[in-house]
Amino acid sequence: MEDQYFVQQERLHQKGRVISFKDGIREEITDDQELKEKFKKLYRQLIDPHCTLEMLAQRRDCLHGEHYPSFFNCLHTGCTIVFTMKSANKATIELLPDEGAVPYDMTAPDTRYVTEGFIDKPPYFHSYFQKYRFIMKHSEESWKIDAVYCGGLHDTRWRREYYF
């Protein structure tokens, strides 16, 4: 969804509009704020059921898709995931992207669209080299995200993420 938002935002800036079809209904967006609000709503629908009420109360906004590839693209291209049980009701999950070049799938039309202005290689973005830590709490019958932290891949400190 993050990659889709980024590509649609690029199309909107370059072409002045984004046209999509869903369930036979044509939607045209010509305003950047309207596109952003559409995707914020979609992100919340996806993320909110998996977050604790405490986390949702502290969230400042739900912003994603500001970079390409997406923050969590490394799940598809290579990363280390570290699970640590802190107690029976608390765990951490760390997502550490592999170092090296950012692999792009140039067969995807959206990737070709975003990278068409680059001759030698696709663009590199700082966000790809971010690591994430999810604090998980067991509540009622499932595990939910209670806090999110991020940092540079080689940083020793973590920063609290309030825009998740």
PDB file of N, CA and C in Angstrom, residues 2-3 6 64-71 125-128:
ATOM      1  N   GLU A   2       2.020   1.200   0.735  1.00  0.00           N
ATOM      2  CA  GLU A   2       2.925   2.352   0.752  1.00  0.00           C
ATOM      3  C   GLU A   2       3.468   2.662  -0.639  1.00  0.00           C
ATOM      4  N   ASP A   3       3.894   1.621  -1.344  1.00  0.00           N
ATOM      5  CA  ASP A   3       4.423   1.821  -2.694  1.00  0.00           C
ATOM      6  C   ASP A   3       3.336   2.370  -3.616  1.00  0.00           C
ATOM      7  N   PHE A   6       2.915   6.084  -2.949  1.00  0.00           N
ATOM      8  CA  PHE A   6       4.022   6.866  -3.480  1.00  0.00           C
ATOM      9  C   PHE A   6       3.896   7.029  -4.988  1.00  0.00           C
ATOM     10  N   HIS A  64       2.282   7.224   5.867  1.00  0.00           N
ATOM     11  CA  HIS A  64       3.117   6.199   5.244  1.00  0.00           C
ATOM     12  C   HIS A  64       3.221   6.521   3.760  1.00  0.00           C
ATOM     13  N   GLY A  65       4.130   5.860   3.079  1.00  0.00           N
ATOM     14  CA  GLY A  65       4.242   6.025   1.644  1.00  0.00           C
ATOM     15  C   GLY A  65       4.971   7.275   1.219  1.00  0.00           C
ATOM     16  N   GLU A  66       5.779   7.867   2.095  1.00  0.00           N
ATOM     17  CA  GLU A  66       6.511   9.071   1.752  1.00  0.00           C
ATOM     18  C   GLU A  66       7.800   8.765   0.998  1.00  0.00           C
ATOM     19  N   HIS A  67       8.221   7.512   0.996  1.00  0.00           N
ATOM     20  CA  HIS A  67       9.482   7.117   0.361  1.00  0.00           C
ATOM     21  C   HIS A  67       9.248   5.904  -0.535  1.00  0.00           C
ATOM     22  N   TYR A  68      10.153   5.715  -1.448  1.00  0.00           N
ATOM     23  CA  TYR A  68      10.083   4.537  -2.325  1.00  0.00           C
ATOM     24  C   TYR A  68      11.464   3.911  -2.373  1.00  0.00           C
ATOM     25  N   PRO A  69      11.642   2.656  -2.115  1.00  0.00           N
ATOM     26  CA  PRO A  69      10.604   1.690  -1.769  1.00  0.00           C
ATOM     27  C   PRO A  69      10.058   1.951  -0.366  1.00  0.00           C
ATOM     28  N   SER A  70       8.992   1.273  -0.016  1.00  0.00           N
ATOM     29  CA  SER A  70       8.319   1.510   1.247  1.00  0.00           C
ATOM     30  C   SER A  70       9.226   1.177   2.426  1.00  0.00           C
ATOM     31  N   PHE A  71       8.846   1.678   3.596  1.00  0.00           N
ATOM     32  CA  PHE A  71       9.634   1.434   4.809  1.00  0.00           C
ATOM     33  C   PHE A  71       9.856  -0.052   5.061  1.00  0.00           C
ATOM     34  N   PHE A 125      16.861   5.641  -1.207  1.00  0.00           N
ATOM     35  CA  PHE A 125      16.263   6.505  -0.217  1.00  0.00           C
ATOM     36  C   PHE A 125      16.699   6.079   1.170  1.00  0.00           C
ATOM     37  N   HIS A 126      16.874   7.057   2.031  1.00  0.00           N
ATOM     38  CA  HIS A 126      17.315   6.820   3.400  1.00  0.00           C
ATOM     39  C   HIS A 126      16.384   5.856   4.133  1.00  0.00           C
ATOM     40  N   SER A 127      15.099   5.927   3.863  1.00  0.00           N
ATOM     41  CA  SER A 127      14.136   5.121   4.612  1.00  0.00           C
ATOM     42  C   SER A 127      14.402   3.634   4.496  1.00  0.00           C
ATOM     43  N   TYR A 128      14.987   3.213   3.385  1.00  0.00           N
ATOM     44  CA  TYR A 128      15.248   1.783   3.229  1.00  0.00           C
ATOM     45  C   TYR A 128      16.236   1.287   4.272  1.00  0.00           C
TER      46      TYR A 128
END
